[in-house]
C-alpha atoms as an extended CHARMM CRD file, in Angstrom:
* protein
*
        92  EXT
         1         1  UNK       CA             -3.2780000000       -9.5350000000       -8.6800000000  PROA      1               0.0000000000
         2         2  UNK       CA             -0.5870000000       -8.2000000000      -10.9890000000  PROA      2               0.0000000000
         3         3  UNK       CA              1.4820000000       -5.2690000000       -9.7870000000  PROA      3               0.0000000000
         4         4  UNK       CA              4.6210000000       -3.2720000000      -10.4700000000  PROA      4               0.0000000000
         5         5  UNK       CA              6.9200000000       -2.3870000000       -7.5830000000  PROA      5               0.0000000000
         6         6  UNK       CA              9.6720000000        0.1820000000       -7.1100000000  PROA      6               0.0000000000
         7         7  UNK       CA             11.5400000000        1.6020000000       -4.1160000000  PROA      7               0.0000000000
         8         8  UNK       CA             10.6660000000        5.2330000000       -3.4470000000  PROA      8               0.0000000000
         9         9  UNK       CA             13.1540000000        8.0250000000       -3.0290000000  PROA      9               0.0000000000
        10        10  UNK       CA             12.7610000000        9.9820000000        0.1890000000  PROA      10              0.0000000000
        11        11  UNK       CA             14.7420000000       11.8430000000        2.8040000000  PROA      11              0.0000000000
        12        12  UNK       CA             14.4590000000        9.1960000000        5.5350000000  PROA      12              0.0000000000
        13        13  UNK       CA             17.6300000000        7.1930000000        6.0700000000  PROA      13              0.0000000000
        14        14  UNK       CA             17.1940000000        3.4160000000        5.7540000000  PROA      14              0.0000000000
        15        15  UNK       CA             13.4790000000        3.7280000000        5.0870000000  PROA      15              0.0000000000
        16        16  UNK       CA             11.7500000000        0.7850000000        3.4960000000  PROA      16              0.0000000000
        17        17  UNK       CA              9.0270000000        2.4480000000        1.4430000000  PROA      17              0.0000000000
        18        18  UNK       CA              7.8600000000        1.0050000000       -1.8680000000  PROA      18              0.0000000000
        19        19  UNK       CA              5.2870000000        2.0200000000       -4.4540000000  PROA      19              0.0000000000
        20        20  UNK       CA              3.0060000000       -0.5850000000       -5.9930000000  PROA      20              0.0000000000
        21        21  UNK       CA              1.1210000000        0.1100000000       -9.1960000000  PROA      21              0.0000000000
        22        22  UNK       CA             -2.1010000000       -1.9150000000       -9.1820000000  PROA      22              0.0000000000
        23        23  UNK       CA             -4.5760000000       -2.8780000000      -11.9370000000  PROA      23              0.0000000000
        24        24  UNK       CA             -7.4220000000       -1.4980000000       -9.7840000000  PROA      24              0.0000000000
        25        25  UNK       CA             -7.9850000000        1.8040000000       -7.9960000000  PROA      25              0.0000000000
        26        26  UNK       CA             -7.1130000000        2.2600000000       -4.3360000000  PROA      26              0.0000000000
        27        27  UNK       CA            -10.8560000000        2.5400000000       -3.6400000000  PROA      27              0.0000000000
        28        28  UNK       CA            -11.3700000000       -0.9470000000       -5.1520000000  PROA      28              0.0000000000
        29        29  UNK       CA             -8.2320000000       -2.3210000000       -3.4550000000  PROA      29              0.0000000000
        30        30  UNK       CA             -9.5160000000       -1.2290000000       -0.0440000000  PROA      30              0.0000000000
        31        31  UNK       CA            -12.1350000000       -4.0100000000       -0.1890000000  PROA      31              0.0000000000
        32        32  UNK       CA             -9.3230000000       -6.5980000000        0.0370000000  PROA      32              0.0000000000
        33        33  UNK       CA             -8.0350000000       -5.2390000000        3.3480000000  PROA      33              0.0000000000
        34        34  UNK       CA            -10.0160000000       -7.4600000000        5.7160000000  PROA      34              0.0000000000
        35        35  UNK       CA             -8.4750000000       -7.3600000000        9.1920000000  PROA      35              0.0000000000
        36        36  UNK       CA             -6.6390000000       -4.0770000000        8.5290000000  PROA      36              0.0000000000
        37        37  UNK       CA             -7.3360000000       -0.7870000000       10.2700000000  PROA      37              0.0000000000
        38        38  UNK       CA             -8.5040000000        1.3990000000        7.3790000000  PROA      38              0.0000000000
        39        39  UNK       CA             -9.1930000000        5.1360000000        7.5110000000  PROA      39              0.0000000000
        40        40  UNK       CA            -10.3710000000        7.3950000000        4.7090000000  PROA      40              0.0000000000
        41        41  UNK       CA             -9.7330000000       11.1150000000        4.6910000000  PROA      41              0.0000000000
        42        42  UNK       CA            -12.0000000000       13.2050000000        2.4700000000  PROA      42              0.0000000000
        43        43  UNK       CA            -10.7770000000       16.6130000000        3.6540000000  PROA      43              0.0000000000
        44        44  UNK       CA             -8.0580000000       16.7400000000        1.0230000000  PROA      44              0.0000000000
        45        45  UNK       CA             -8.5930000000       17.7530000000       -2.5860000000  PROA      45              0.0000000000
        46        46  UNK       CA             -7.7900000000       14.1410000000       -3.4870000000  PROA      46              0.0000000000
        47        47  UNK       CA             -9.3950000000       11.8490000000       -0.8760000000  PROA      47              0.0000000000
        48        48  UNK       CA             -6.9840000000        9.2590000000        0.4580000000  PROA      48              0.0000000000
        49        49  UNK       CA             -6.8320000000        6.0350000000        2.4290000000  PROA      49              0.0000000000
        50        50  UNK       CA             -4.4320000000        4.8400000000        5.1190000000  PROA      50              0.0000000000
        51        51  UNK       CA             -4.4040000000        1.1990000000        6.2270000000  PROA      51              0.0000000000
        52        52  UNK       CA             -2.3120000000       -0.3730000000        8.9750000000  PROA      52              0.0000000000
        53        53  UNK       CA             -1.6470000000       -3.9620000000       10.0090000000  PROA      53              0.0000000000
        54        54  UNK       CA              1.2970000000       -5.6200000000       11.8040000000  PROA      54              0.0000000000
        55        55  UNK       CA              3.6150000000       -2.6540000000       11.3670000000  PROA      55              0.0000000000
        56        56  UNK       CA              2.8300000000       -2.2090000000        7.6550000000  PROA      56              0.0000000000
        57        57  UNK       CA              1.3280000000        1.0540000000        6.5090000000  PROA      57              0.0000000000
        58        58  UNK       CA             -0.4230000000        1.4830000000        3.1510000000  PROA      58              0.0000000000
        59        59  UNK       CA             -1.3270000000        4.9040000000        1.7680000000  PROA      59              0.0000000000
        60        60  UNK       CA             -3.0390000000        5.8100000000       -1.4480000000  PROA      60              0.0000000000
        61        61  UNK       CA             -5.2580000000        8.3400000000       -3.1840000000  PROA      61              0.0000000000
        62        62  UNK       CA             -8.6400000000        6.6630000000       -3.6260000000  PROA      62              0.0000000000
        63        63  UNK       CA             -9.0370000000        7.2950000000       -7.3610000000  PROA      63              0.0000000000
        64        64  UNK       CA             -5.4410000000        6.4140000000       -8.3080000000  PROA      64              0.0000000000
        65        65  UNK       CA             -3.7770000000        3.0810000000       -9.0600000000  PROA      65              0.0000000000
        66        66  UNK       CA             -0.7010000000        3.4520000000       -6.8250000000  PROA      66              0.0000000000
        67        67  UNK       CA             -0.2720000000        2.5300000000       -3.1720000000  PROA      67              0.0000000000
        68        68  UNK       CA              2.7380000000        3.3650000000       -1.0210000000  PROA      68              0.0000000000
        69        69  UNK       CA              3.7180000000        0.6930000000        1.4890000000  PROA      69              0.0000000000
        70        70  UNK       CA              6.0130000000        1.3440000000        4.4510000000  PROA      70              0.0000000000
        71        71  UNK       CA              7.5380000000       -1.8080000000        5.8880000000  PROA      71              0.0000000000
        72        72  UNK       CA              8.9340000000       -2.0950000000        9.4350000000  PROA      72              0.0000000000
        73        73  UNK       CA             12.7110000000       -1.6820000000        9.3470000000  PROA      73              0.0000000000
        74        74  UNK       CA             13.4970000000       -4.6050000000       11.6610000000  PROA      74              0.0000000000
        75        75  UNK       CA             11.4710000000       -7.1990000000        9.6930000000  PROA      75              0.0000000000
        76        76  UNK       CA             11.5660000000       -5.5090000000        6.2930000000  PROA      76              0.0000000000
        77        77  UNK       CA             12.5240000000       -8.4510000000        4.0480000000  PROA      77              0.0000000000
        78        78  UNK       CA             10.0760000000      -10.9050000000        5.6360000000  PROA      78              0.0000000000
        79        79  UNK       CA              7.2410000000       -8.3770000000        5.6720000000  PROA      79              0.0000000000
        80        80  UNK       CA              7.8430000000       -7.4130000000        2.0330000000  PROA      80              0.0000000000
        81        81  UNK       CA              7.8790000000      -11.0740000000        0.9020000000  PROA      81              0.0000000000
        82        82  UNK       CA              4.6960000000      -11.8200000000        2.8740000000  PROA      82              0.0000000000
        83        83  UNK       CA              2.8990000000       -8.7280000000        1.5520000000  PROA      83              0.0000000000
        84        84  UNK       CA              3.8240000000       -9.4170000000       -2.0850000000  PROA      84              0.0000000000
        85        85  UNK       CA              2.7740000000      -13.0670000000       -1.7920000000  PROA      85              0.0000000000
        86        86  UNK       CA             -0.5690000000      -11.9500000000       -0.3270000000  PROA      86              0.0000000000
        87        87  UNK       CA             -0.9770000000       -9.3130000000       -3.0540000000  PROA      87              0.0000000000
        88        88  UNK       CA             -0.3020000000      -11.8600000000       -5.8230000000  PROA      88              0.0000000000
        89        89  UNK       CA             -2.9920000000      -14.1470000000       -4.4250000000  PROA      89              0.0000000000
        90        90  UNK       CA             -5.6650000000      -11.4330000000       -4.2420000000  PROA      90              0.0000000000
        91        91  UNK       CA             -8.1390000000      -11.4550000000       -7.1220000000  PROA      91              0.0000000000
        92        92  UNK       CA             -8.9580000000       -8.3480000000       -9.1480000000  PROA      92              0.0000000000
């Protein structure tokens, strides 16, 4: 899967949070999260999804094309490389 990545600006010191722009919606992306703990929240004006696995946290608004991924600080570089390799191998 093709994606664009950028580090997000936030108020948390040393946070490792990145945004990924995907070619599919978050709702469609959710199907690829086998083995993840996935929760949907429809109480908000824009329903959202949160997925967690091995210290990674993915958030996204279901009808948008952007996910936010928070990587664990202690294994940030390894986790980011693993996640991006997995994401590249996922089919649209």
